[in-house]
Amino acid sequence: MSPSTKLIGLKADSFRHPLDLEATKALKQIPGLDMMVRNLLGPVAEQVFYVENIASSILVGENQLPQLHELLLSACKTLDMEPPQLYVHQHPAPNAYTFALRGKQPFIVLHTSLIDMLTPEETQAVIAHELGHLKCDHSLYLTPVNLLILAATVVPTVGVVLAQAMQAQLLEWIRCAEFTCDRAALLATQNPKVVMSVLMKLAGGSPTIAPQLNLDAFIAQARAYDEISKTELGEMVKNARTAQLTHPVPVLRAREIDRWASSKEYQNLLHSAKIVYNGEATSGGWRNW
């Protein structure tokens, strides 16, 4: 299951998507956002999530869902990071999310409905995507987004109010950050088809339908998505469609992974790291991007 290439010394900026970099710079210009999250939302969110997880989810470990635990440990070794806590939560909507503030215990939550329609490799890609958020220290700005998700689930009215209050810049940033974390999923699995298959199943999968889906047809669909932008009206419709979303549409994410997997940047990233084969490290310096 685990790829043999371990990215020893992997730095977040070596795989961060350029749109993530640009959006993060813009987000830092919002006055007081950092202070609001760390001093106000952070402590509240930490307690809310902890109570929710410990009361209503399953903590994965060596003696609890050990297969998932091994997927987590393997992905963490490849991405060169410490493993966070991993929870499984019973929920009909396929989803996964992560939370962490500096100095606090990070964790990842997987919904059962997501696990049910994915292969083990695809589940590892999801775990690695969430690890990407932690690796890139996205937690500062993910906190308001995850509070929105939780509030909308527990108290729908509050979720609506939070959604209306969220600034466009925050939504733009999280969409861009997702591209970065899809790259983390690719680095962990080192198989673009696995990552794109997850996106395909998120677009139209279920435990019964997922085995029937055709990945090549979905990739072609993703490439066709670009054709819409050839007209001004098409580009306006695309922008309006995504303006209030917390994630880019699945076909766009698949297209981005398809492109990056065939890029020199990705290939150089794999070969510029110190590589571990069967537990033995070979020489080779880390490239500063």
mmCIF file of C-alpha atoms in Angstrom:
data_model
loop_
_atom_site.group_PDB
_atom_site.id
_atom_site.type_symbol
_atom_site.label_atom_id
_atom_site.label_comp_id
_atom_site.label_asym_id
_atom_site.label_seq_id
_atom_site.Cartn_x
_atom_site.Cartn_y
_atom_site.Cartn_z
ATOM 1 C CA MET A 1 0.000 0.000 0.000
ATOM 2 C CA SER A 2 2.709 2.494 0.967
ATOM 3 C CA PRO A 3 4.894 3.902 -1.828
ATOM 4 C CA SER A 4 8.619 3.311 -1.342
ATOM 5 C CA THR A 5 9.565 6.964 -1.869
ATOM 6 C CA LYS A 6 9.660 8.793 1.465
ATOM 7 C CA LEU A 7 9.991 12.564 1.169
ATOM 8 C CA ILE A 8 12.454 13.174 3.972
ATOM 9 C CA GLY A 9 12.597 16.848 4.900
ATOM 10 C CA LEU A 10 9.541 17.749 2.813
ATOM 11 C CA LYS A 11 8.646 21.441 3.187
ATOM 12 C CA ALA A 12 5.149 22.800 2.651
ATOM 13 C CA ASP A 13 6.230 25.497 0.220
ATOM 14 C CA SER A 14 7.825 22.895 -2.054
ATOM 15 C CA PHE A 15 4.363 21.666 -3.125
ATOM 16 C CA ARG A 16 2.069 24.573 -2.232
ATOM 17 C CA HIS A 17 -0.168 25.609 -5.122
ATOM 18 C CA PRO A 18 0.581 29.143 -6.406
ATOM 19 C CA LEU A 19 -3.071 30.135 -5.995
ATOM 20 C CA ASP A 20 -2.805 29.122 -2.340
ATOM 21 C CA LEU A 21 0.187 31.415 -1.916
ATOM 22 C CA GLU A 22 -1.611 34.356 -3.534
ATOM 23 C CA ALA A 23 -4.857 33.839 -1.614
ATOM 24 C CA THR A 24 -3.025 33.491 1.698
ATOM 25 C CA LYS A 25 -1.289 36.824 1.154
ATOM 26 C CA ALA A 26 -4.656 38.452 0.461
ATOM 27 C CA LEU A 27 -6.233 36.825 3.512
ATOM 28 C CA LYS A 28 -3.506 38.122 5.817
ATOM 29 C CA GLN A 29 -4.622 41.633 4.913
ATOM 30 C CA ILE A 30 -7.947 41.148 6.751
ATOM 31 C CA PRO A 31 -7.518 43.149 9.990
ATOM 32 C CA GLY A 32 -7.731 41.148 13.196
ATOM 33 C CA LEU A 33 -8.477 37.754 11.636
ATOM 34 C CA ASP A 34 -5.433 36.074 13.171
ATOM 35 C CA MET A 35 -6.244 37.453 16.629
ATOM 36 C CA MET A 36 -9.915 36.521 16.315
ATOM 37 C CA VAL A 37 -9.151 32.888 15.518
ATOM 38 C CA ARG A 38 -6.395 32.343 18.077
ATOM 39 C CA ASN A 39 -7.943 34.232 20.977
ATOM 40 C CA LEU A 40 -11.678 33.850 20.403
ATOM 41 C CA LEU A 41 -12.683 31.167 17.944
ATOM 42 C CA GLY A 42 -9.722 28.888 18.640
ATOM 43 C CA PRO A 43 -10.387 27.972 22.281
ATOM 44 C CA VAL A 44 -14.123 27.608 21.645
ATOM 45 C CA ALA A 45 -13.605 25.498 18.541
ATOM 46 C CA GLU A 46 -11.110 23.253 20.288
ATOM 47 C CA GLN A 47 -13.587 22.396 23.025
ATOM 48 C CA VAL A 48 -16.524 21.999 20.637
ATOM 49 C CA PHE A 49 -14.644 19.639 18.348
ATOM 50 C CA TYR A 50 -13.104 17.676 21.208
ATOM 51 C CA VAL A 51 -16.470 17.048 22.840
ATOM 52 C CA GLU A 52 -18.044 16.181 19.493
ATOM 53 C CA ASN A 53 -15.290 13.717 18.612
ATOM 54 C CA ILE A 54 -14.838 12.013 21.945
ATOM 55 C CA ALA A 55 -18.602 11.656 22.457
ATOM 56 C CA SER A 56 -19.792 10.682 19.005
ATOM 57 C CA SER A 57 -16.854 9.319 17.003
ATOM 58 C CA ILE A 58 -14.373 6.438 17.053
ATOM 59 C CA LEU A 59 -10.727 7.185 17.800
ATOM 60 C CA VAL A 60 -8.566 5.114 15.439
ATOM 61 C CA GLY A 61 -5.502 3.384 16.840
ATOM 62 C CA GLU A 62 -3.513 0.157 16.925
ATOM 63 C CA ASN A 63 -6.403 -1.626 18.609
ATOM 64 C CA GLN A 64 -9.250 0.234 16.911
ATOM 65 C CA LEU A 65 -9.618 0.024 13.116
ATOM 66 C CA PRO A 66 -5.904 -0.818 12.764
ATOM 67 C CA GLN A 67 -6.075 -0.800 8.937
ATOM 68 C CA LEU A 68 -7.011 2.885 8.970
ATOM 69 C CA HIS A 69 -4.343 3.519 11.583
ATOM 70 C CA GLU A 70 -1.716 1.985 9.297
ATOM 71 C CA LEU A 71 -2.894 4.123 6.365
ATOM 72 C CA LEU A 72 -2.437 7.205 8.547
ATOM 73 C CA LEU A 73 1.040 6.211 9.743
ATOM 74 C CA SER A 74 2.176 5.340 6.224
ATOM 75 C CA ALA A 75 1.002 8.668 4.790
ATOM 76 C CA CYS A 76 2.673 10.557 7.650
ATOM 77 C CA LYS A 77 5.974 8.776 7.017
ATOM 78 C CA THR A 78 5.850 9.650 3.330
ATOM 79 C CA LEU A 79 5.027 13.308 4.021
ATOM 80 C CA ASP A 80 7.555 13.437 6.885
ATOM 81 C CA MET A 81 5.251 14.573 9.684
ATOM 82 C CA GLU A 82 3.970 13.465 13.061
ATOM 83 C CA PRO A 83 0.632 11.606 12.986
ATOM 84 C CA PRO A 84 -2.424 13.462 14.308
ATOM 85 C CA GLN A 85 -5.414 11.783 15.922
ATOM 86 C CA LEU A 86 -7.801 10.149 13.471
ATOM 87 C CA TYR A 87 -11.527 9.773 14.165
ATOM 88 C CA VAL A 88 -14.283 7.985 12.255
ATOM 89 C CA HIS A 89 -17.708 9.566 12.510
ATOM 90 C CA GLN A 90 -21.039 8.041 11.493
ATOM 91 C CA HIS A 91 -22.544 10.375 8.889
ATOM 92 C CA PRO A 92 -24.496 9.911 5.636
ATOM 93 C CA ALA A 93 -22.710 12.745 3.790
ATOM 94 C CA PRO A 94 -19.250 11.735 2.473
ATOM 95 C CA ASN A 95 -16.783 14.178 3.995
ATOM 96 C CA ALA A 96 -13.504 14.586 5.864
ATOM 97 C CA TYR A 97 -12.021 17.514 7.748
ATOM 98 C CA THR A 98 -9.152 18.474 10.007
ATOM 99 C CA PHE A 99 -8.502 20.906 12.833
ATOM 100 C CA ALA A 100 -5.440 22.183 14.654
ATOM 101 C CA LEU A 101 -4.071 25.303 16.256
ATOM 102 C CA ARG A 102 -0.393 25.775 16.957
ATOM 103 C CA GLY A 103 0.602 23.928 20.083
ATOM 104 C CA LYS A 104 -2.625 21.943 20.209
ATOM 105 C CA GLN A 105 -3.452 18.335 19.364
ATOM 106 C CA PRO A 106 -4.418 18.128 15.684
ATOM 107 C CA PHE A 107 -6.965 15.626 14.444
ATOM 108 C CA ILE A 108 -8.649 14.355 11.280
ATOM 109 C CA VAL A 109 -12.247 13.152 10.997
ATOM 110 C CA LEU A 110 -13.498 10.763 8.300
ATOM 111 C CA HIS A 111 -17.195 10.153 7.711
ATOM 112 C CA THR A 112 -18.266 6.525 7.455
ATOM 113 C CA SER A 113 -20.116 7.145 4.192
ATOM 114 C CA LEU A 114 -16.874 8.338 2.600
ATOM 115 C CA ILE A 115 -14.933 5.269 3.718
ATOM 116 C CA ASP A 116 -17.729 3.001 2.473
ATOM 117 C CA MET A 117 -17.300 4.050 -1.167
ATOM 118 C CA LEU A 118 -13.496 4.285 -1.305
ATOM 119 C CA THR A 119 -10.746 1.719 -1.718
ATOM 120 C CA PRO A 120 -7.986 1.641 0.937
ATOM 121 C CA GLU A 121 -5.650 3.563 -1.403
ATOM 122 C CA GLU A 122 -8.319 6.197 -1.982
ATOM 123 C CA THR A 123 -8.967 6.468 1.744
ATOM 124 C CA GLN A 124 -5.253 7.064 2.249
ATOM 125 C CA ALA A 125 -5.412 9.823 -0.367
ATOM 126 C CA VAL A 126 -8.170 11.508 1.663
ATOM 127 C CA ILE A 127 -6.132 11.174 4.855
ATOM 128 C CA ALA A 128 -3.092 12.633 3.080
ATOM 129 C CA HIS A 129 -5.187 15.521 1.759
ATOM 130 C CA GLU A 130 -6.139 16.372 5.341
ATOM 131 C CA LEU A 131 -2.511 15.962 6.409
ATOM 132 C CA GLY A 132 -1.702 18.556 3.771
ATOM 133 C CA HIS A 133 -3.772 21.105 5.693
ATOM 134 C CA LEU A 134 -1.699 20.375 8.796
ATOM 135 C CA LYS A 135 1.611 20.360 6.914
ATOM 136 C CA CYS A 136 0.833 23.764 5.418
ATOM 137 C CA ASP A 137 -0.478 25.226 8.691
ATOM 138 C CA HIS A 138 -3.844 25.989 7.138
ATOM 139 C CA SER A 139 -5.447 25.641 10.553
ATOM 140 C CA LEU A 140 -5.604 29.370 11.267
ATOM 141 C CA TYR A 141 -8.064 30.006 8.460
ATOM 142 C CA LEU A 142 -9.653 26.549 8.423
ATOM 143 C CA THR A 143 -11.051 27.163 11.903
ATOM 144 C CA PRO A 144 -13.864 29.488 10.784
ATOM 145 C CA VAL A 145 -14.695 27.156 7.886
ATOM 146 C CA ASN A 146 -14.877 24.057 10.084
ATOM 147 C CA LEU A 147 -16.942 25.951 12.645
ATOM 148 C CA LEU A 148 -19.352 26.736 9.839
ATOM 149 C CA ILE A 149 -19.590 23.060 8.859
ATOM 150 C CA LEU A 150 -20.136 21.910 12.426
ATOM 151 C CA ALA A 151 -22.624 24.680 13.211
ATOM 152 C CA ALA A 152 -24.621 23.945 10.076
ATOM 153 C CA THR A 153 -24.847 20.293 11.164
ATOM 154 C CA VAL A 154 -25.677 20.823 14.826
ATOM 155 C CA VAL A 155 -27.629 24.078 14.631
ATOM 156 C CA PRO A 156 -28.725 24.750 11.029
ATOM 157 C CA THR A 157 -29.886 28.311 11.721
ATOM 158 C CA VAL A 158 -26.492 29.242 13.138
ATOM 159 C CA GLY A 159 -24.845 27.656 10.107
ATOM 160 C CA VAL A 160 -26.827 29.906 7.790
ATOM 161 C CA VAL A 161 -25.860 33.000 9.771
ATOM 162 C CA LEU A 162 -22.186 32.014 9.736
ATOM 163 C CA ALA A 163 -22.308 31.280 6.027
ATOM 164 C CA GLN A 164 -23.724 34.713 5.303
ATOM 165 C CA ALA A 165 -21.103 36.342 7.501
ATOM 166 C CA MET A 166 -18.095 34.638 5.922
ATOM 167 C CA GLN A 167 -16.041 36.938 3.756
ATOM 168 C CA ALA A 168 -15.478 36.180 0.094
ATOM 169 C CA GLN A 169 -11.730 36.190 0.686
ATOM 170 C CA LEU A 170 -12.016 33.340 3.180
ATOM 171 C CA LEU A 171 -13.953 31.201 0.727
ATOM 172 C CA GLU A 172 -11.511 32.028 -2.042
ATOM 173 C CA TRP A 173 -8.589 31.028 0.153
ATOM 174 C CA ILE A 174 -10.030 27.684 1.211
ATOM 175 C CA ARG A 175 -10.743 26.778 -2.407
ATOM 176 C CA CYS A 176 -7.139 27.546 -3.304
ATOM 177 C CA ALA A 177 -5.841 25.650 -0.270
ATOM 178 C CA GLU A 178 -7.679 22.545 -1.485
ATOM 179 C CA PHE A 179 -5.470 22.466 -4.581
ATOM 180 C CA THR A 180 -2.406 22.343 -2.346
ATOM 181 C CA CYS A 181 -3.811 19.495 -0.279
ATOM 182 C CA ASP A 182 -4.737 17.493 -3.364
ATOM 183 C CA ARG A 183 -1.031 17.716 -4.172
ATOM 184 C CA ALA A 184 -0.244 16.309 -0.726
ATOM 185 C CA ALA A 185 -2.576 13.404 -1.515
ATOM 186 C CA LEU A 186 -0.664 12.781 -4.728
ATOM 187 C CA LEU A 187 2.695 12.921 -2.956
ATOM 188 C CA ALA A 188 1.496 10.374 -0.395
ATOM 189 C CA THR A 189 -0.055 7.920 -2.858
ATOM 190 C CA GLN A 190 2.224 8.769 -5.803
ATOM 191 C CA ASN A 191 -0.601 7.708 -8.104
ATOM 192 C CA PRO A 192 -2.647 10.485 -9.761
ATOM 193 C CA LYS A 193 -5.399 8.054 -10.763
ATOM 194 C CA VAL A 194 -6.072 7.295 -7.101
ATOM 195 C CA VAL A 195 -6.508 10.985 -6.268
ATOM 196 C CA MET A 196 -8.679 11.641 -9.322
ATOM 197 C CA SER A 197 -10.763 8.574 -8.536
ATOM 198 C CA VAL A 198 -11.562 10.032 -5.108
ATOM 199 C CA LEU A 199 -12.703 13.259 -6.768
ATOM 200 C CA MET A 200 -14.818 11.319 -9.253
ATOM 201 C CA LYS A 201 -16.557 9.448 -6.457
ATOM 202 C CA LEU A 202 -17.152 12.670 -4.541
ATOM 203 C CA ALA A 203 -18.832 14.057 -7.653
ATOM 204 C CA GLY A 204 -21.172 11.132 -8.232
ATOM 205 C CA GLY A 205 -20.308 8.058 -6.271
ATOM 206 C CA SER A 206 -21.928 5.750 -3.748
ATOM 207 C CA PRO A 207 -21.052 2.276 -2.437
ATOM 208 C CA THR A 208 -23.092 0.725 -5.268
ATOM 209 C CA ILE A 209 -22.294 3.165 -8.091
ATOM 210 C CA ALA A 210 -18.586 3.708 -7.385
ATOM 211 C CA PRO A 211 -17.371 0.388 -8.890
ATOM 212 C CA GLN A 212 -19.170 1.225 -12.161
ATOM 213 C CA LEU A 213 -17.560 4.631 -12.678
ATOM 214 C CA ASN A 214 -15.067 5.155 -15.524
ATOM 215 C CA LEU A 215 -12.050 7.236 -14.539
ATOM 216 C CA ASP A 216 -10.917 7.906 -18.112
ATOM 217 C CA ALA A 217 -14.342 9.328 -18.957
ATOM 218 C CA PHE A 218 -14.209 11.533 -15.851
ATOM 219 C CA ILE A 219 -10.750 12.839 -16.779
ATOM 220 C CA ALA A 220 -12.082 13.701 -20.225
ATOM 221 C CA GLN A 221 -14.988 15.457 -18.536
ATOM 222 C CA ALA A 222 -12.513 17.434 -16.422
ATOM 223 C CA ARG A 223 -10.602 18.546 -19.502
ATOM 224 C CA ALA A 224 -13.860 19.563 -21.191
ATOM 225 C CA TYR A 225 -14.552 21.867 -18.252
ATOM 226 C CA ASP A 226 -11.888 24.205 -19.635
ATOM 227 C CA GLU A 227 -13.876 24.670 -22.830
ATOM 228 C CA ILE A 228 -16.525 26.609 -20.907
ATOM 229 C CA SER A 229 -14.037 29.410 -20.263
ATOM 230 C CA LYS A 230 -13.612 30.138 -23.964
ATOM 231 C CA THR A 231 -16.630 32.451 -23.857
ATOM 232 C CA GLU A 232 -17.138 35.397 -21.535
ATOM 233 C CA LEU A 233 -20.578 34.142 -20.521
ATOM 234 C CA GLY A 234 -19.211 30.696 -19.751
ATOM 235 C CA GLU A 235 -16.506 32.149 -17.510
ATOM 236 C CA MET A 236 -19.071 34.300 -15.679
ATOM 237 C CA VAL A 237 -21.289 31.267 -15.062
ATOM 238 C CA LYS A 238 -18.332 29.261 -13.729
ATOM 239 C CA ASN A 239 -17.327 32.057 -11.350
ATOM 240 C CA ALA A 240 -20.882 32.502 -10.093
ATOM 241 C CA ARG A 241 -21.186 28.751 -9.596
ATOM 242 C CA THR A 242 -18.133 28.545 -7.365
ATOM 243 C CA ALA A 243 -18.247 31.881 -5.509
ATOM 244 C CA GLN A 244 -20.033 30.490 -2.424
ATOM 245 C CA LEU A 245 -18.388 27.062 -2.364
ATOM 246 C CA THR A 246 -15.790 25.999 0.217
ATOM 247 C CA HIS A 247 -14.189 23.597 -2.285
ATOM 248 C CA PRO A 248 -13.409 23.855 -5.989
ATOM 249 C CA VAL A 249 -15.683 21.685 -8.129
ATOM 250 C CA PRO A 250 -14.374 18.098 -8.419
ATOM 251 C CA VAL A 251 -13.658 18.257 -12.154
ATOM 252 C CA LEU A 252 -11.451 21.310 -11.660
ATOM 253 C CA ARG A 253 -9.516 19.611 -8.874
ATOM 254 C CA ALA A 254 -9.057 16.510 -11.044
ATOM 255 C CA ARG A 255 -7.817 18.638 -13.917
ATOM 256 C CA GLU A 256 -5.274 20.349 -11.640
ATOM 257 C CA ILE A 257 -3.933 17.006 -10.382
ATOM 258 C CA ASP A 258 -3.824 15.648 -13.920
ATOM 259 C CA ARG A 259 -1.652 18.593 -14.919
ATOM 260 C CA TRP A 260 0.623 18.622 -11.871
ATOM 261 C CA ALA A 261 1.253 14.863 -12.006
ATOM 262 C CA SER A 262 2.773 15.273 -15.464
ATOM 263 C CA SER A 263 4.770 18.393 -14.598
ATOM 264 C CA LYS A 264 8.525 18.638 -14.145
ATOM 265 C CA GLU A 265 7.882 20.280 -10.780
ATOM 266 C CA TYR A 266 6.257 17.119 -9.427
ATOM 267 C CA GLN A 267 8.885 14.790 -10.885
ATOM 268 C CA ASN A 268 11.726 16.954 -9.577
ATOM 269 C CA LEU A 269 10.102 17.039 -6.159
ATOM 270 C CA LEU A 270 10.123 13.262 -5.926
ATOM 271 C CA HIS A 271 13.704 12.918 -7.123
ATOM 272 C CA SER A 272 15.237 15.889 -5.283
ATOM 273 C CA ALA A 273 14.312 14.566 -1.871
ATOM 274 C CA LYS A 274 16.305 12.050 0.084
ATOM 275 C CA ILE A 275 14.671 8.817 -0.936
ATOM 276 C CA VAL A 276 14.221 5.810 1.257
ATOM 277 C CA TYR A 277 14.119 2.435 -0.396
ATOM 278 C CA ASN A 278 13.486 -0.468 1.913
ATOM 279 C CA GLY A 279 14.596 1.556 4.898
ATOM 280 C CA GLU A 280 17.929 2.752 3.450
ATOM 281 C CA ALA A 281 18.382 6.459 2.720
ATOM 282 C CA THR A 282 20.204 7.536 -0.400
ATOM 283 C CA SER A 283 22.007 10.816 -0.743
ATOM 284 C CA GLY A 284 20.473 13.775 -2.492
ATOM 285 C CA GLY A 285 19.850 17.278 -1.280
ATOM 286 C CA TRP A 286 16.468 18.953 -0.818
ATOM 287 C CA ARG A 287 15.765 21.638 -3.392
ATOM 288 C CA ASN A 288 14.523 25.028 -2.196
ATOM 289 C CA TRP A 289 11.679 26.109 -4.430
#
